[in-house]
PDB file of C-alpha atoms in Angstrom:
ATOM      1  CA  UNK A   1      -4.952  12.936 -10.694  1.00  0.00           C
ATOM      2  CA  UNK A   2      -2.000  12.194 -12.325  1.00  0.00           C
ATOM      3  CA  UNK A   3      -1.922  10.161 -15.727  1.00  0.00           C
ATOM      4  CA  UNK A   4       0.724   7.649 -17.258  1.00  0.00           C
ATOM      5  CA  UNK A   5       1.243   6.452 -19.772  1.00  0.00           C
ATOM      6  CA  UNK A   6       3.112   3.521 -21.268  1.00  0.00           C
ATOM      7  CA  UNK A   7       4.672   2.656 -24.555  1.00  0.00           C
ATOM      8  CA  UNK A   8       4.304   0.858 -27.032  1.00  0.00           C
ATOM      9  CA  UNK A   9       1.829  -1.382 -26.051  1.00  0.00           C
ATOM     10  CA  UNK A  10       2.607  -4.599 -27.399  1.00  0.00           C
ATOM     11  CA  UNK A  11       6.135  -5.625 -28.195  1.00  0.00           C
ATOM     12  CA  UNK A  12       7.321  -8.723 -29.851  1.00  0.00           C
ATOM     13  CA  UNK A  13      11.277  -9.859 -29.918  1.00  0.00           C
ATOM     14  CA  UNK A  14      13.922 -12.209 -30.665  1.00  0.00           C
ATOM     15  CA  UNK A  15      15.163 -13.902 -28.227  1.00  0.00           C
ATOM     16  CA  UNK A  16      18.968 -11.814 -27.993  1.00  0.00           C
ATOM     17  CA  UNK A  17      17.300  -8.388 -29.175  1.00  0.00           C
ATOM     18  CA  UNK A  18      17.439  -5.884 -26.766  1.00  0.00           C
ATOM     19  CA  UNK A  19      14.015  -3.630 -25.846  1.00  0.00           C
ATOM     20  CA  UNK A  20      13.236   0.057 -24.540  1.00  0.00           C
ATOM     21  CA  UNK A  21       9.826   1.067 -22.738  1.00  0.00           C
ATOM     22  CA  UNK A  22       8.732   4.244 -22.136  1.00  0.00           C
ATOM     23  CA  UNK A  23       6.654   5.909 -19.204  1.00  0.00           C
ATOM     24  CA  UNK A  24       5.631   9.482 -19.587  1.00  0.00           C
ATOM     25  CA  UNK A  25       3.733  10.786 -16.373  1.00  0.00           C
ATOM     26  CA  UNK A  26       1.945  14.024 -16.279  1.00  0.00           C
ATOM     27  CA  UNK A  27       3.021  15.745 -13.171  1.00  0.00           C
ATOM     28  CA  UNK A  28       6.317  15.485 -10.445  1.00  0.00           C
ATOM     29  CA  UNK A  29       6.789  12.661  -9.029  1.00  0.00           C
ATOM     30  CA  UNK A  30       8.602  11.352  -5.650  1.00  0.00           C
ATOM     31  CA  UNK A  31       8.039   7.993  -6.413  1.00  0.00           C
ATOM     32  CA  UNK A  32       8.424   6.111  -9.353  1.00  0.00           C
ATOM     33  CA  UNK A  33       9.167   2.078  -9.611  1.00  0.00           C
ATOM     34  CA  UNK A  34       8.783  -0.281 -12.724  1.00  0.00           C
ATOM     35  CA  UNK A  35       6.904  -4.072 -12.257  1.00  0.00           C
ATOM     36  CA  UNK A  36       7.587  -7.105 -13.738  1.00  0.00           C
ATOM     37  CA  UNK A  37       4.147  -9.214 -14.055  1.00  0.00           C
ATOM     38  CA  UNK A  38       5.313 -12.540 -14.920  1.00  0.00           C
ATOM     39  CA  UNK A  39       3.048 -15.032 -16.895  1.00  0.00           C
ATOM     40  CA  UNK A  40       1.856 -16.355 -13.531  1.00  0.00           C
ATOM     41  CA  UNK A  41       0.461 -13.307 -12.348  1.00  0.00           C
ATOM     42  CA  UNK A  42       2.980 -12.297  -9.690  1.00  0.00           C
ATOM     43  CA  UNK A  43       4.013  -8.316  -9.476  1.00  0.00           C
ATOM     44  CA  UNK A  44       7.950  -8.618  -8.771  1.00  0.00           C
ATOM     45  CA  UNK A  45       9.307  -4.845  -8.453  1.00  0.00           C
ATOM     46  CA  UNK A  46      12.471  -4.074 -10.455  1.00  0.00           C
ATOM     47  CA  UNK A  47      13.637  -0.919 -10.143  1.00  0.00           C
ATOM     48  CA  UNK A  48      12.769   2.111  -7.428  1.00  0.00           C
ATOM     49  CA  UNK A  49      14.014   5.197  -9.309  1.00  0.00           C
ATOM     50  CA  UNK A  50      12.426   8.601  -9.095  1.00  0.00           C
ATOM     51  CA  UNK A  51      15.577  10.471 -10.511  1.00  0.00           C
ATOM     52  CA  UNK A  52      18.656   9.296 -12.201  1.00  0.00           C
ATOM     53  CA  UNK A  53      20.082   5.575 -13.633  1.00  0.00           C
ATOM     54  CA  UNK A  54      19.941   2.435 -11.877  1.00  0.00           C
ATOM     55  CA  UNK A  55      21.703  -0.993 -13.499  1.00  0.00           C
ATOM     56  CA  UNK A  56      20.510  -4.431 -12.125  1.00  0.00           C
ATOM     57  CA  UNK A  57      22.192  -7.158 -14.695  1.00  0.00           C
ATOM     58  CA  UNK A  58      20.429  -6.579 -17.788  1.00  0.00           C
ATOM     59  CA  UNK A  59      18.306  -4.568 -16.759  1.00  0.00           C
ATOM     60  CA  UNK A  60      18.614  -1.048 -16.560  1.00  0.00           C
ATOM     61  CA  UNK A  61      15.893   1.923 -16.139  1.00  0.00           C
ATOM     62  CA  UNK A  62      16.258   6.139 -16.421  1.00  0.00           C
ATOM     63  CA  UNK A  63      14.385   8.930 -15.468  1.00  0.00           C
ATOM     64  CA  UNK A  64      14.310  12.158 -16.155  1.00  0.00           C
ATOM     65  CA  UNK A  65      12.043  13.957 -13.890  1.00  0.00           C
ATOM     66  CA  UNK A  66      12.506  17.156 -15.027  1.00  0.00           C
ATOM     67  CA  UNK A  67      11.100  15.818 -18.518  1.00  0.00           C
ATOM     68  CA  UNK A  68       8.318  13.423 -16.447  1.00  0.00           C
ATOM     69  CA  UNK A  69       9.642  10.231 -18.065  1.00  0.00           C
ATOM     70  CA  UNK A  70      11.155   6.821 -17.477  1.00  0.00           C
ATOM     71  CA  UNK A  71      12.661   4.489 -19.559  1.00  0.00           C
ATOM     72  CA  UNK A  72      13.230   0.987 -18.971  1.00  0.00           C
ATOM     73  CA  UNK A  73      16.516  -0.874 -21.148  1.00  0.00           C
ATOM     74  CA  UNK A  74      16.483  -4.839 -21.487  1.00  0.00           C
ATOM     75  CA  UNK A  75      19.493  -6.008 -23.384  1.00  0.00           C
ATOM     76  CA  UNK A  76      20.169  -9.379 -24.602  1.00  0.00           C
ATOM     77  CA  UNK A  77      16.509 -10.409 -24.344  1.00  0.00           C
ATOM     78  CA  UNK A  78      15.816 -14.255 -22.703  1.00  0.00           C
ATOM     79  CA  UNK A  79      12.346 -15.915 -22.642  1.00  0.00           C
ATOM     80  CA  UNK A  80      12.008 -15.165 -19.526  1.00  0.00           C
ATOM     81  CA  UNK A  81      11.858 -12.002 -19.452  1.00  0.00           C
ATOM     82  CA  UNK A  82       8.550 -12.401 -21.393  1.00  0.00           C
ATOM     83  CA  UNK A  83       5.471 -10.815 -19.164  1.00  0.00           C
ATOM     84  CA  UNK A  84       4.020  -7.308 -18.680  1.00  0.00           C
ATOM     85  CA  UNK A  85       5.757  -4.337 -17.858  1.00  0.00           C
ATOM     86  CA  UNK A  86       4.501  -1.754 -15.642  1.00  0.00           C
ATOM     87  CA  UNK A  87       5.675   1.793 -14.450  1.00  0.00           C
ATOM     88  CA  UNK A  88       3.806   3.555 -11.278  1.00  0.00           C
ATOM     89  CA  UNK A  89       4.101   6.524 -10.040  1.00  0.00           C
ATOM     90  CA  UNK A  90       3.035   8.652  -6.973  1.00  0.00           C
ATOM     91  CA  UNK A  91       2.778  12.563  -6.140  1.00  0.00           C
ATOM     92  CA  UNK A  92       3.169  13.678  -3.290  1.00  0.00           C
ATOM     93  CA  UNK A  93       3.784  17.237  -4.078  1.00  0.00           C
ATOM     94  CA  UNK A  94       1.032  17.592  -1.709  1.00  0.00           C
ATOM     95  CA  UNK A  95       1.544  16.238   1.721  1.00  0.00           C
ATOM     96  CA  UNK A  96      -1.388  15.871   3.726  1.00  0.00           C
ATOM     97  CA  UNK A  97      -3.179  12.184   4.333  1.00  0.00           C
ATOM     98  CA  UNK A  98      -5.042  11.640   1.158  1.00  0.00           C
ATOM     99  CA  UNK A  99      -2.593  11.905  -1.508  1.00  0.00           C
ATOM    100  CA  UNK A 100      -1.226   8.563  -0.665  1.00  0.00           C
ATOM    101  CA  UNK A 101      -1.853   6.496  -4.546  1.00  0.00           C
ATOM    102  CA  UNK A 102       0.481   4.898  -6.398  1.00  0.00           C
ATOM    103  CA  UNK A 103      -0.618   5.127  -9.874  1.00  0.00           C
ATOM    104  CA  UNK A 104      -0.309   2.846 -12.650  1.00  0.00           C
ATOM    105  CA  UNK A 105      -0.325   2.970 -15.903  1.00  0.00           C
ATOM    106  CA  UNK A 106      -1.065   0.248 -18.617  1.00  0.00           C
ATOM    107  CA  UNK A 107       1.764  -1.552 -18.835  1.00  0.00           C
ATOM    108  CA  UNK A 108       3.654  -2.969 -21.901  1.00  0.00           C
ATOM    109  CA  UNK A 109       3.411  -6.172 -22.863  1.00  0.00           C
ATOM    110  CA  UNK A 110       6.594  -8.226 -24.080  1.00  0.00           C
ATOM    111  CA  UNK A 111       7.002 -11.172 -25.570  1.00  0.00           C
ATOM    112  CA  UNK A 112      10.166 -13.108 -26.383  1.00  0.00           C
ATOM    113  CA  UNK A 113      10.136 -15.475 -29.036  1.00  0.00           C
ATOM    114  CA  UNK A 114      12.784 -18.240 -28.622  1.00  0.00           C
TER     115      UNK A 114
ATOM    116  CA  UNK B   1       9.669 -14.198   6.115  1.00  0.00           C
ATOM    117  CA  UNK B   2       6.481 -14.887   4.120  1.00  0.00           C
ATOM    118  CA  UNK B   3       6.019 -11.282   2.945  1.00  0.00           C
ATOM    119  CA  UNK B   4       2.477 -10.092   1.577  1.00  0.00           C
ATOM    120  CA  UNK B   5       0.165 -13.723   1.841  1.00  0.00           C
ATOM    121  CA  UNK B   6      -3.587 -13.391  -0.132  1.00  0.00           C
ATOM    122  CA  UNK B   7      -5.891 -16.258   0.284  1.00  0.00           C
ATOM    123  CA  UNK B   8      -7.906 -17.203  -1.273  1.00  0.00           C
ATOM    124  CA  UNK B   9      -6.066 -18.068  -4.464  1.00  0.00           C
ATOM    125  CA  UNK B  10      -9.248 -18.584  -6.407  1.00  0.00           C
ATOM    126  CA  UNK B  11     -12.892 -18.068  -5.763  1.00  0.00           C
ATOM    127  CA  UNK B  12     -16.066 -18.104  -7.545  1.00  0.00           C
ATOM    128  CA  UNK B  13     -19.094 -16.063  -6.462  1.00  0.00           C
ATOM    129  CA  UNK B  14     -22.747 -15.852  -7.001  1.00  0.00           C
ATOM    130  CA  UNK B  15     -24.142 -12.107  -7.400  1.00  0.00           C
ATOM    131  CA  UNK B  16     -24.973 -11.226  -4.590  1.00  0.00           C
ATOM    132  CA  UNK B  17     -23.442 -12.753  -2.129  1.00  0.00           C
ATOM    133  CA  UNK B  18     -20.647 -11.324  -0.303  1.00  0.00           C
ATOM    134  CA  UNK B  19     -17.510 -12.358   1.199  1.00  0.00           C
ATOM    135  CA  UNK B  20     -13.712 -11.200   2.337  1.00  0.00           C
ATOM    136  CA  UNK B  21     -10.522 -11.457   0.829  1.00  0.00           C
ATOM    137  CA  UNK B  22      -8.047 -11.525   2.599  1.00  0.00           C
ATOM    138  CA  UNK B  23      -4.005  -9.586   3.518  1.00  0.00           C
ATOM    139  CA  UNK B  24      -1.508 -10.091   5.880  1.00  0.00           C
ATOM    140  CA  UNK B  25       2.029  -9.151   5.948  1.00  0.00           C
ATOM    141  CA  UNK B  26       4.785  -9.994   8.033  1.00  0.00           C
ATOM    142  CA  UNK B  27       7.465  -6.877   7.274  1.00  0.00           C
ATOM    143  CA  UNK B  28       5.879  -4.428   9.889  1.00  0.00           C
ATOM    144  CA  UNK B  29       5.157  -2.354   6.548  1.00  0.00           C
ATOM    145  CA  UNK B  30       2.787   0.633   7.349  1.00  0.00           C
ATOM    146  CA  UNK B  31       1.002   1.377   4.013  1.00  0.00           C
ATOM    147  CA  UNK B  32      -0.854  -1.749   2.239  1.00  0.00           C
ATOM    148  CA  UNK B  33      -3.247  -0.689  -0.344  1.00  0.00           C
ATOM    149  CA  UNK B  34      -5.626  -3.020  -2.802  1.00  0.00           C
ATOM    150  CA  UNK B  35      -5.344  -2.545  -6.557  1.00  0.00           C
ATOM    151  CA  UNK B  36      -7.891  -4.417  -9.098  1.00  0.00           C
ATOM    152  CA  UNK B  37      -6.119  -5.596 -12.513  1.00  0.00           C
ATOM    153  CA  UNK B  38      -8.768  -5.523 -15.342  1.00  0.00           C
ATOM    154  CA  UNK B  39      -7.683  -6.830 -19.146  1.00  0.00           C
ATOM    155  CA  UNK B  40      -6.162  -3.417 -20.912  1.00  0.00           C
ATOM    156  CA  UNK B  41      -6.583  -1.036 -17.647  1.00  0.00           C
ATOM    157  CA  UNK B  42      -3.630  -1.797 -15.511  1.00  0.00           C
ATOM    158  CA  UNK B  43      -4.189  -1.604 -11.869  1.00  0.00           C
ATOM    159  CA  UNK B  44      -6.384   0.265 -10.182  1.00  0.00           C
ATOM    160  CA  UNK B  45      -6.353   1.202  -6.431  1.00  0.00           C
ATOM    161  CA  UNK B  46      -9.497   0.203  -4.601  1.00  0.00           C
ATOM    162  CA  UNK B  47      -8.520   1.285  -0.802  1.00  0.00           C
ATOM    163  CA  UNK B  48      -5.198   2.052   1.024  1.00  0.00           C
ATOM    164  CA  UNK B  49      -4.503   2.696   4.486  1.00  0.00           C
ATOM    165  CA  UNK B  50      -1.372   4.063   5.855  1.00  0.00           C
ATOM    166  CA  UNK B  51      -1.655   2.510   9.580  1.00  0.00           C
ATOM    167  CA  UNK B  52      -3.833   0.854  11.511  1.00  0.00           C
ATOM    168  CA  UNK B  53      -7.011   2.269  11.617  1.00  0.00           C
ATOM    169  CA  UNK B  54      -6.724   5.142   9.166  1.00  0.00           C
ATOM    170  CA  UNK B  55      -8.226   3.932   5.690  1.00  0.00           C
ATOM    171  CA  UNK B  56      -8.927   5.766   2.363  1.00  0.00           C
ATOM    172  CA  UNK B  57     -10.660   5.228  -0.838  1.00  0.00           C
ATOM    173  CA  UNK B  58      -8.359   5.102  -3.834  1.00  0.00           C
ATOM    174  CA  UNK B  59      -9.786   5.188  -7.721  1.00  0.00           C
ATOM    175  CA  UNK B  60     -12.561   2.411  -7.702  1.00  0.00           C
ATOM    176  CA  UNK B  61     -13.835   2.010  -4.013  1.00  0.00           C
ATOM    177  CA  UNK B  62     -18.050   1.424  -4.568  1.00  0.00           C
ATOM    178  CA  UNK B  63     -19.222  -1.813  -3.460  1.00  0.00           C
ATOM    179  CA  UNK B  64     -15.814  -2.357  -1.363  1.00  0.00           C
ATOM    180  CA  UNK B  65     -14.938  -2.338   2.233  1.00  0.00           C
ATOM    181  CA  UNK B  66     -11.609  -2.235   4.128  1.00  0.00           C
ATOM    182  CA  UNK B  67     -10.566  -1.948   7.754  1.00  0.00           C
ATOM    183  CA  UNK B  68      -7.042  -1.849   9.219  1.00  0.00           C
ATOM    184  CA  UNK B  69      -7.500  -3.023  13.233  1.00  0.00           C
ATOM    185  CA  UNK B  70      -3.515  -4.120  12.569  1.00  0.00           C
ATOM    186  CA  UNK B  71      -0.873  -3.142  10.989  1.00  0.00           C
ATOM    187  CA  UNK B  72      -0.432  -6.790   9.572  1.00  0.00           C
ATOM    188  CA  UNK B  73      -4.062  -7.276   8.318  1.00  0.00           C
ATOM    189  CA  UNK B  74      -5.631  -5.041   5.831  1.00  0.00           C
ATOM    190  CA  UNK B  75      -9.301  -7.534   4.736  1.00  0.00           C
ATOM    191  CA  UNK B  76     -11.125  -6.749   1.935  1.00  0.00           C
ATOM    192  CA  UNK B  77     -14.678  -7.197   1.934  1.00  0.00           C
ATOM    193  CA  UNK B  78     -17.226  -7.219  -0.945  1.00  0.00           C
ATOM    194  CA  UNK B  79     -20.745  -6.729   0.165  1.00  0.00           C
ATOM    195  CA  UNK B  80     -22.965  -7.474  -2.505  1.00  0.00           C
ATOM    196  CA  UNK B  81     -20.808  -9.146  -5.180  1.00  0.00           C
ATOM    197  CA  UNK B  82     -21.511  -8.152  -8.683  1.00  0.00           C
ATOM    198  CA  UNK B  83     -20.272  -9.330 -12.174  1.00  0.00           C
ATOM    199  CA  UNK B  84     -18.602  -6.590 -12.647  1.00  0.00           C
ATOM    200  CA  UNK B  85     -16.365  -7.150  -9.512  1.00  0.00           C
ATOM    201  CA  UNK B  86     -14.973  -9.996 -11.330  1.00  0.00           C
ATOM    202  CA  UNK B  87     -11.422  -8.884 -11.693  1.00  0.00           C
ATOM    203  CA  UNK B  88      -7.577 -10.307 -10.434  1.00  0.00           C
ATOM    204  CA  UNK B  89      -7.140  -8.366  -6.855  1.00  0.00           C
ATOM    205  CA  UNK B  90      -4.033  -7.850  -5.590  1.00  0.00           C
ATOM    206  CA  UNK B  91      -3.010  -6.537  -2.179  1.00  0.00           C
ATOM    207  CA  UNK B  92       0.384  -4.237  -1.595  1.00  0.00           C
ATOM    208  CA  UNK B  93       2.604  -2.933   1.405  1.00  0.00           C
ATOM    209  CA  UNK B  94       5.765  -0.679   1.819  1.00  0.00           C
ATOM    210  CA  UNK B  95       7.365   1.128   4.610  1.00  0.00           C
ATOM    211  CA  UNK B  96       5.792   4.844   3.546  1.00  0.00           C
ATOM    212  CA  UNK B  97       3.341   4.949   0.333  1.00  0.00           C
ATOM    213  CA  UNK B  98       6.576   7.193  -1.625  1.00  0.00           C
ATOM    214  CA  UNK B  99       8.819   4.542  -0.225  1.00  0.00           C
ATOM    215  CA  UNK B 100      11.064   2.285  -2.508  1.00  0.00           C
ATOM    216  CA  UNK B 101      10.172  -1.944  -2.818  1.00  0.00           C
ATOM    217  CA  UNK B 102       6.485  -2.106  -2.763  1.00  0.00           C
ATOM    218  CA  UNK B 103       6.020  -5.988  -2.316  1.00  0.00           C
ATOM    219  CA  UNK B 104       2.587  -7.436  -3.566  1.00  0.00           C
ATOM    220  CA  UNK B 105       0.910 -10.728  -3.156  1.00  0.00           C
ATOM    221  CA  UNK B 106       0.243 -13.356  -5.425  1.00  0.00           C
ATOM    222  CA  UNK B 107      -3.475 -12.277  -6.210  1.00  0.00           C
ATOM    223  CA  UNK B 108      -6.543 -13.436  -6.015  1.00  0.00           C
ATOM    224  CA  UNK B 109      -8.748 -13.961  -9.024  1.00  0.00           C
ATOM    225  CA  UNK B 110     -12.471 -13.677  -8.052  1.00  0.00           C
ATOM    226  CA  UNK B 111     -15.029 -14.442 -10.692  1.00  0.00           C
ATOM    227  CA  UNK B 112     -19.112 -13.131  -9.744  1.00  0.00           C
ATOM    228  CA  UNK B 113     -21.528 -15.360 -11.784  1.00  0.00           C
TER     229      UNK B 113
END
């Protein structure tokens, strides 16, 4: 199946400082979205973005599918922004039932230090 | 509009016994799927189903069942719980699986003793 992966790992900031994450996946994709896990467990989806540049406040994310890789921008870092980051991805390159899995990878943990 | 509800929040488990957790959704969503979260391993998809009554195993299905009778109820059932079923589970839906906004629930964190 497909693999992703997620960097760096851990990632500690001022509060201010602005962030990059990186997802490298290992085959095409027609779906790609990035998670926010908050400290409280909940998944809230940020972005939806197999191709191209989206911009949602301070938030913005990139991929380049020709180059299998997203990258997710965070300027002017708040405390609340603090939580783990995932990317997932899904192939569908082949369509018939069964291929149906959004993948995800590791996820990135940030943390933003008042 | 509640979206995707799990219940319960919390539950602790002997080995051995079994029980079901639980998904609705309210968004006429076609696809819901059920990911594990483990410490340092992400999520991991246990079952999916992409309408009622057609199911499929995802990456970690033993010792799991699922069935889809509606399209707003997608159960989870563990048979014979085991310690190393103790996870955070987390149920999903979206339109299509490569559709855009996947909505999840709030979890439920099951520990097996």
């Amino acid at each position: 199946g497909i693999q992703v992966e997620q960097s760096p790992p851990d990632l500690i900031l001022q509060e201010g400082a602005n962030s990059t994450l990186r997802c490298n996946f290992s085959d095409s994709v027609n779906n790609l979205q990035w998670f926010h896990q908050n400290p409280w467990g909940q998944l809230i989806n940020l972005f939806y973005i197999p191709s191209g540049t989206k911009q949602n406040g301070r938030l913005s994310a990139t991929t380049v599918a020709t180059e299998r890789y997203s990258l997710l921008y965070i300027s002017s870092s708040q405390t609340t922004d603090s939580g783990v980051y995932f990317c997932a991805v899904l192939n569908r390159a082949i369509s018939n039932f069964g291929n149906e899995k959004l993948t995800f990878g590791t996820g990135t943990r940030l943390t933003i230090i008042p | 509009n509640a979206g995707v509800t799990q219940t319960p929040k919390f539950q602790v488990l002997k080995t051995g016994q079994s029980m079901t957790l639980q998904c609705a959704q309210d968004m006429n969503h076609e696809y819901m799927s059920w990911y594990r979260q483990d410490p340092g391993m992400g999520l991991r998809l246990i079952h999916y189903s992409v309408g009622a009554g057609i199911t499929d195993q995802g990456e970690v299905p033993n010792g799991y069942n699922v069935s889809r009778s509606t399209t707003e109820d997608f159960p989870l059932r563990l048979l014979s719980a085991a310690p190393s079923q103790t996870s955070v589970y987390f149920c999903a839906s979206s339109y299509r699986p490569e559709a855009r906004g996947y909505t999840f629930g709030s979890g439920t964190r099951l520990t097996v003793v």
